[in-house]
Amino acid sequence: MKLVGKKAIIYSMLGLMQVGMFSSVAAAAPGPLHNDGSQRIAYLDRDDRHDNDRRRDHDERMRKENERHEREMKRRSHESEREWRERQERENERHDRELREIAALLIGIAIGSGSNN
């Protein structure tokens, strides 16, 4: 009886271990109850749309700034040559600052989208 009891205990433990291993594998395997893949894709699509909105905003700001810069660089009828040159210098400095700010926004978008992946 001792030998039969020991064998029964050993085989039951082996059976339980196998069931335990296969249950964890079954839980990890993709199946009809697991929608992680589609949820992940939907999450990535949402981020892409958000990034596209920010890029569109960036492009719009860039376009408006360039149009404003062009208008400001033209000489006005009441300005002397010296006044115009001074205004051009100030405008170029302001324009460069604005472009750096817009570029920083674009870098922030790139870093933000890179950290989401």
Coordinates of N, CA, C and O in Angstrom, one line a residue:
M1 N 0.8 -1.2 0.0 CA 0.0 0.0 0.0 C 0.9 1.3 0.0 O 0.5 2.2 -0.6
K2 N 2.0 1.2 0.7 CA 2.9 2.3 0.7 C 3.3 2.7 -0.7 O 3.3 3.9 -1.1
L3 N 3.7 1.7 -1.5 CA 4.2 2.0 -2.8 C 3.1 2.5 -3.8 O 3.3 3.4 -4.5
V4 N 1.9 2.0 -3.6 CA 0.8 2.4 -4.5 C 0.4 3.8 -4.1 O 0.1 4.7 -4.9
G5 N 0.4 4.1 -2.8 CA 0.1 5.5 -2.3 C 1.1 6.5 -2.8 O 0.7 7.6 -3.3
K6 N 2.4 6.2 -2.8 CA 3.4 7.1 -3.2 C 3.2 7.4 -4.7 O 3.3 8.5 -5.2
K7 N 3.0 6.3 -5.5 CA 2.8 6.5 -6.9 C 1.6 7.3 -7.3 O 1.6 8.1 -8.2
A8 N 0.5 7.1 -6.5 CA -0.7 7.9 -6.8 C -0.4 9.4 -6.5 O -0.9 10.2 -7.2
I9 N 0.2 9.6 -5.4 CA 0.5 11.0 -5.1 C 1.5 11.7 -6.1 O 1.2 12.8 -6.6
I10 N 2.5 10.9 -6.6 CA 3.4 11.5 -7.5 C 2.7 11.7 -8.9 O 2.9 12.8 -9.5
Y11 N 1.9 10.8 -9.3 CA 1.2 10.9 -10.6 C 0.2 12.1 -10.5 O 0.0 12.8 -11.5
S12 N -0.5 12.2 -9.4 CA -1.4 13.3 -9.3 C -0.7 14.6 -9.3 O -1.2 15.6 -9.9
M13 N 0.4 14.7 -8.7 CA 1.2 16.0 -8.7 C 1.7 16.3 -10.1 O 1.6 17.5 -10.5
L14 N 2.1 15.3 -10.8 CA 2.6 15.5 -12.2 C 1.4 16.0 -13.1 O 1.5 16.9 -13.9
G15 N 0.3 15.4 -12.9 CA -0.9 15.8 -13.6 C -1.3 17.2 -13.3 O -1.7 18.0 -14.2
L16 N -1.3 17.6 -12.0 CA -1.6 18.9 -11.7 C -0.6 20.0 -12.3 O -1.0 21.0 -12.7
M17 N 0.6 19.6 -12.3 CA 1.6 20.5 -12.8 C 1.4 20.7 -14.3 O 1.5 21.8 -14.9
Q18 N 1.1 19.6 -15.0 CA 0.8 19.7 -16.5 C -0.4 20.6 -16.7 O -0.4 21.4 -17.6
V19 N -1.5 20.3 -16.0 CA -2.7 21.2 -16.1 C -2.4 22.6 -15.9 O -2.8 23.5 -16.6
G20 N -1.5 22.9 -14.8 CA -1.2 24.2 -14.5 C -0.4 24.9 -15.6 O -0.6 26.1 -16.0
M21 N 0.6 24.1 -16.2 CA 1.4 24.7 -17.3 C 0.5 25.0 -18.5 O 0.6 26.0 -19.2
F22 N -0.4 24.0 -18.9 CA -1.2 24.2 -20.1 C -2.3 25.3 -19.9 O -2.7 26.0 -20.8
S23 N -2.7 25.5 -18.6 CA -3.7 26.6 -18.4 C -3.0 28.0 -18.6 O -3.7 28.9 -19.1
S24 N -1.8 28.1 -18.2 CA -1.1 29.4 -18.4 C -0.8 29.6 -19.9 O -1.0 30.8 -20.4
V25 N -0.5 28.6 -20.6 CA -0.3 28.7 -22.0 C -1.6 29.1 -22.7 O -1.6 29.9 -23.6
A26 N -2.7 28.4 -22.3 CA -4.0 28.7 -22.9 C -4.4 30.1 -22.6 O -5.0 30.8 -23.5
A27 N -4.1 30.6 -21.4 CA -4.5 31.9 -21.1 C -3.7 33.0 -21.9 O -4.2 34.0 -22.2
A28 N -2.5 32.7 -22.2 CA -1.7 33.6 -23.0 C -1.9 33.5 -24.5 O -1.6 34.5 -25.2
A29 N -2.4 32.4 -25.0 CA -2.6 32.2 -26.4 C -3.8 33.1 -26.9 O -4.8 33.3 -26.2
P30 N -3.6 33.7 -28.1 CA -4.7 34.5 -28.6 C -5.9 33.6 -29.0 O -5.7 32.5 -29.5
G31 N -7.0 34.1 -28.8 CA -8.2 33.3 -29.1 C -9.4 34.3 -29.3 O -9.2 35.5 -29.3
P32 N -10.6 33.7 -29.4 CA -11.8 34.6 -29.6 C -12.1 35.5 -28.4 O -12.7 36.5 -28.6
L33 N -11.6 35.2 -27.2 CA -11.8 36.0 -26.1 C -10.8 37.1 -25.9 O -11.0 38.0 -25.1
H34 N -9.8 37.1 -26.7 CA -8.7 38.1 -26.6 C -8.8 39.0 -27.8 O -8.6 38.6 -28.9
N35 N -9.0 40.3 -27.5 CA -9.1 41.3 -28.5 C -7.9 42.3 -28.4 O -8.0 43.5 -28.8
D36 N -6.8 41.9 -27.8 CA -5.7 42.8 -27.5 C -5.2 43.4 -28.8 O -4.8 44.6 -28.9
G37 N -5.1 42.6 -29.9 CA -4.5 43.1 -31.2 C -5.4 44.2 -31.8 O -4.8 45.2 -32.2
S38 N -6.7 44.0 -31.8 CA -7.5 45.1 -32.4 C -7.5 46.3 -31.5 O -7.6 47.4 -32.0
Q39 N -7.5 46.1 -30.2 CA -7.5 47.3 -29.3 C -6.2 48.0 -29.5 O -6.2 49.3 -29.5
R40 N -5.1 47.3 -29.6 CA -3.8 48.0 -29.8 C -3.8 48.8 -31.1 O -3.3 49.9 -31.2
I41 N -4.3 48.2 -32.2 CA -4.4 48.9 -33.5 C -5.2 50.1 -33.4 O -4.9 51.2 -33.8
A42 N -6.4 50.0 -32.7 CA -7.3 51.2 -32.5 C -6.5 52.3 -31.7 O -6.7 53.4 -32.0
Y43 N -5.8 51.9 -30.7 CA -5.0 52.8 -29.9 C -4.0 53.5 -30.7 O -3.8 54.7 -30.7
L44 N -3.3 52.8 -31.6 CA -2.3 53.4 -32.4 C -2.9 54.3 -33.5 O -2.3 55.4 -33.8
D45 N -4.0 53.9 -34.0 CA -4.7 54.8 -35.0 C -5.1 56.1 -34.3 O -5.0 57.2 -34.9
R46 N -5.6 56.0 -33.1 CA -6.0 57.3 -32.4 C -4.8 58.2 -32.2 O -4.9 59.4 -32.4
D47 N -3.6 57.6 -31.8 CA -2.4 58.4 -31.7 C -2.0 59.0 -33.0 O -1.6 60.2 -33.0
D48 N -2.1 58.2 -34.1 CA -1.7 58.8 -35.4 C -2.6 59.9 -35.8 O -2.2 60.9 -36.3
R49 N -3.9 59.8 -35.5 CA -4.8 60.9 -35.8 C -4.5 62.2 -35.0 O -4.5 63.3 -35.5
H50 N -4.1 61.9 -33.7 CA -3.8 63.1 -32.8 C -2.5 63.7 -33.4 O -2.4 64.9 -33.4
D51 N -1.5 62.9 -33.8 CA -0.3 63.4 -34.3 C -0.5 64.2 -35.6 O 0.1 65.2 -35.9
N52 N -1.4 63.6 -36.4 CA -1.7 64.3 -37.7 C -2.4 65.7 -37.4 O -2.1 66.6 -38.2
D53 N -3.2 65.7 -36.4 CA -3.9 67.0 -36.1 C -2.8 68.0 -35.6 O -2.8 69.2 -36.0
R54 N -1.8 67.6 -34.8 CA -0.8 68.5 -34.4 C 0.1 68.9 -35.5 O 0.5 70.0 -35.6
R55 N 0.4 68.0 -36.4 CA 1.2 68.3 -37.6 C 0.5 69.3 -38.5 O 1.1 70.2 -39.0
R56 N -0.8 69.1 -38.6 CA -1.6 70.1 -39.4 C -1.6 71.4 -38.8 O -1.5 72.5 -39.5
D57 N -1.7 71.5 -37.5 CA -1.6 72.8 -36.7 C -0.3 73.4 -37.0 O -0.2 74.6 -37.2
H58 N 0.8 72.6 -36.9 CA 2.1 73.1 -37.1 C 2.2 73.7 -38.5 O 2.8 74.8 -38.7
D59 N 1.8 72.9 -39.5 CA 1.9 73.4 -40.9 C 1.1 74.7 -41.1 O 1.5 75.6 -41.8
E60 N -0.1 74.8 -40.5 CA -0.9 76.0 -40.6 C -0.2 77.2 -39.9 O -0.2 78.3 -40.5
R61 N 0.4 77.0 -38.7 CA 1.2 78.1 -38.1 C 2.3 78.5 -38.9 O 2.6 79.7 -39.1
M62 N 3.0 77.6 -39.5 CA 4.2 77.9 -40.4 C 3.7 78.7 -41.6 O 4.3 79.7 -42.0
R63 N 2.6 78.3 -42.2 CA 2.1 79.0 -43.4 C 1.7 80.4 -43.0 O 2.1 81.4 -43.7
K64 N 1.0 80.6 -41.9 CA 0.6 81.9 -41.5 C 1.8 82.8 -41.2 O 1.8 84.0 -41.5
E65 N 2.8 82.2 -40.5 CA 4.0 83.0 -40.1 C 4.7 83.5 -41.4 O 5.2 84.6 -41.5
N66 N 4.8 82.6 -42.4 CA 5.5 82.9 -43.6 C 4.8 84.0 -44.4 O 5.4 85.0 -44.9
E67 N 3.5 83.9 -44.4 CA 2.7 85.0 -45.1 C 2.8 86.3 -44.3 O 3.0 87.4 -45.0
R68 N 2.8 86.3 -43.0 CA 2.9 87.5 -42.2 C 4.3 88.1 -42.5 O 4.5 89.3 -42.6
H69 N 5.3 87.3 -42.5 CA 6.7 87.7 -42.7 C 6.9 88.4 -44.1 O 7.5 89.4 -44.2
E70 N 6.3 87.8 -45.1 CA 6.4 88.4 -46.4 C 5.7 89.8 -46.4 O 6.3 90.7 -47.0
R71 N 4.6 89.9 -45.8 CA 3.9 91.2 -45.8 C 4.8 92.3 -45.0 O 4.9 93.4 -45.5
E72 N 5.4 91.9 -43.9 CA 6.2 92.8 -43.1 C 7.5 93.2 -43.8 O 8.0 94.2 -43.5
M73 N 8.0 92.3 -44.7 CA 9.3 92.6 -45.3 C 9.1 93.6 -46.5 O 10.1 94.2 -46.9
K74 N 7.9 93.8 -47.0 CA 7.8 94.8 -48.1 C 7.9 96.2 -47.5 O 7.5 96.5 -46.4
R75 N 8.4 97.0 -48.4 CA 8.7 98.4 -48.0 C 7.3 99.2 -48.1 O 6.6 99.0 -49.1
R76 N 7.1 100.0 -47.1 CA 5.9 100.8 -47.1 C 6.2 102.2 -47.7 O 7.3 102.6 -47.7
S77 N 5.1 102.8 -48.2 CA 5.3 104.0 -49.0 C 5.8 105.2 -48.2 O 6.5 106.0 -48.7
H78 N 5.5 105.2 -46.9 CA 5.9 106.3 -46.1 C 7.3 106.1 -45.4 O 7.8 107.0 -44.7
E79 N 8.0 105.0 -45.6 CA 9.2 104.7 -44.9 C 10.4 105.1 -45.7 O 10.5 105.1 -46.9
S80 N 11.4 105.6 -45.0 CA 12.7 105.9 -45.6 C 13.5 104.6 -45.7 O 13.1 103.5 -45.1
E81 N 14.6 104.6 -46.5 CA 15.4 103.4 -46.7 C 15.9 102.9 -45.4 O 15.9 101.7 -45.1
R82 N 16.4 103.8 -44.5 CA 17.0 103.5 -43.2 C 15.9 102.8 -42.3 O 16.2 101.8 -41.7
E83 N 14.7 103.4 -42.3 CA 13.6 102.8 -41.4 C 13.3 101.4 -41.9 O 13.0 100.5 -41.1
W84 N 13.2 101.3 -43.2 CA 12.8 100.0 -43.8 C 13.9 98.9 -43.4 O 13.5 97.8 -43.0
R85 N 15.2 99.3 -43.5 CA 16.2 98.3 -43.2 C 16.2 98.0 -41.7 O 16.3 96.8 -41.3
E86 N 15.9 98.9 -40.8 CA 15.8 98.6 -39.4 C 14.6 97.7 -39.1 O 14.7 96.8 -38.3
R87 N 13.5 98.0 -39.8 CA 12.3 97.2 -39.6 C 12.6 95.8 -40.1 O 12.1 94.8 -39.5
Q88 N 13.3 95.7 -41.2 CA 13.6 94.4 -41.8 C 14.5 93.6 -40.8 O 14.3 92.4 -40.6
E89 N 15.5 94.2 -40.2 CA 16.3 93.5 -39.2 C 15.5 93.0 -38.0 O 15.6 91.8 -37.6
R90 N 14.6 93.9 -37.5 CA 13.8 93.5 -36.3 C 12.8 92.3 -36.8 O 12.6 91.4 -36.0
E91 N 12.3 92.5 -37.9 CA 11.4 91.4 -38.4 C 12.1 90.1 -38.7 O 11.5 89.1 -38.3
N92 N 13.3 90.2 -39.2 CA 14.0 88.9 -39.4 C 14.3 88.2 -38.1 O 14.2 87.0 -37.9
E93 N 14.7 89.0 -37.0 CA 14.9 88.4 -35.7 C 13.7 87.8 -35.1 O 13.7 86.7 -34.6
R94 N 12.6 88.6 -35.2 CA 11.3 88.1 -34.7 C 10.8 86.8 -35.5 O 10.4 85.8 -34.9
H95 N 11.0 86.8 -36.8 CA 10.7 85.7 -37.6 C 11.5 84.4 -37.3 O 10.9 83.3 -37.2
D96 N 12.8 84.6 -37.0 CA 13.6 83.5 -36.6 C 13.2 82.9 -35.3 O 13.2 81.7 -35.1
R97 N 12.9 83.8 -34.3 CA 12.4 83.3 -33.0 C 11.1 82.5 -33.2 O 10.9 81.4 -32.6
E98 N 10.2 83.0 -34.0 CA 8.9 82.3 -34.2 C 9.1 81.0 -34.9 O 8.5 80.0 -34.5
L99 N 10.0 80.9 -35.9 CA 10.3 79.6 -36.6 C 10.9 78.6 -35.6 O 10.6 77.4 -35.7
R100 N 11.8 79.1 -34.7 CA 12.4 78.2 -33.7 C 11.3 77.6 -32.8 O 11.3 76.5 -32.4
E101 N 10.4 78.5 -32.4 CA 9.3 78.1 -31.5 C 8.4 77.0 -32.2 O 8.1 76.0 -31.6
I102 N 8.1 77.3 -33.5 CA 7.3 76.3 -34.2 C 8.1 75.0 -34.4 O 7.5 73.9 -34.3
A103 N 9.4 75.1 -34.7 CA 10.2 73.9 -34.9 C 10.3 73.1 -33.5 O 10.3 71.9 -33.5
A104 N 10.3 73.8 -32.4 CA 10.3 73.1 -31.1 C 9.0 72.4 -30.9 O 9.0 71.3 -30.4
L105 N 7.9 72.9 -31.4 CA 6.7 72.2 -31.3 C 6.7 70.9 -32.1 O 6.3 69.9 -31.7
L106 N 7.3 71.0 -33.3 CA 7.4 69.8 -34.2 C 8.3 68.7 -33.5 O 8.0 67.5 -33.5
I107 N 9.4 69.2 -32.9 CA 10.3 68.2 -32.2 C 9.5 67.6 -31.0 O 9.7 66.4 -30.7
G108 N 8.7 68.4 -30.3 CA 7.9 67.9 -29.2 C 7.0 66.8 -29.7 O 6.7 65.8 -29.1
I109 N 6.4 67.0 -30.9 CA 5.5 66.0 -31.5 C 6.2 64.8 -31.8 O 5.8 63.7 -31.5
A110 N 7.4 64.9 -32.3 CA 8.2 63.7 -32.7 C 8.6 62.9 -31.4 O 8.5 61.7 -31.4
I111 N 9.0 63.6 -30.4 CA 9.4 63.0 -29.2 C 8.2 62.3 -28.5 O 8.2 61.2 -28.0
G112 N 7.1 63.0 -28.5 CA 5.8 62.5 -27.9 C 5.4 61.2 -28.6 O 5.0 60.2 -28.0
S113 N 5.4 61.2 -30.0 CA 4.9 60.0 -30.7 C 5.9 58.9 -30.6 O 5.6 57.7 -30.6
G114 N 7.2 59.2 -30.4 CA 8.2 58.2 -30.2 C 8.1 57.5 -28.8 O 8.4 56.3 -28.6
S115 N 7.7 58.3 -27.8 CA 7.6 57.7 -26.5 C 6.3 56.9 -26.3 O 6.3 56.0 -25.4
N116 N 5.4 57.0 -27.2 CA 4.1 56.2 -27.1 C 4.4 54.8 -27.6 O 3.6 53.9 -27.3
N117 N 5.4 54.6 -28.5 CA 5.6 53.3 -29.1 C 6.3 52.4 -28.2 O 6.7 52.1 -27.4

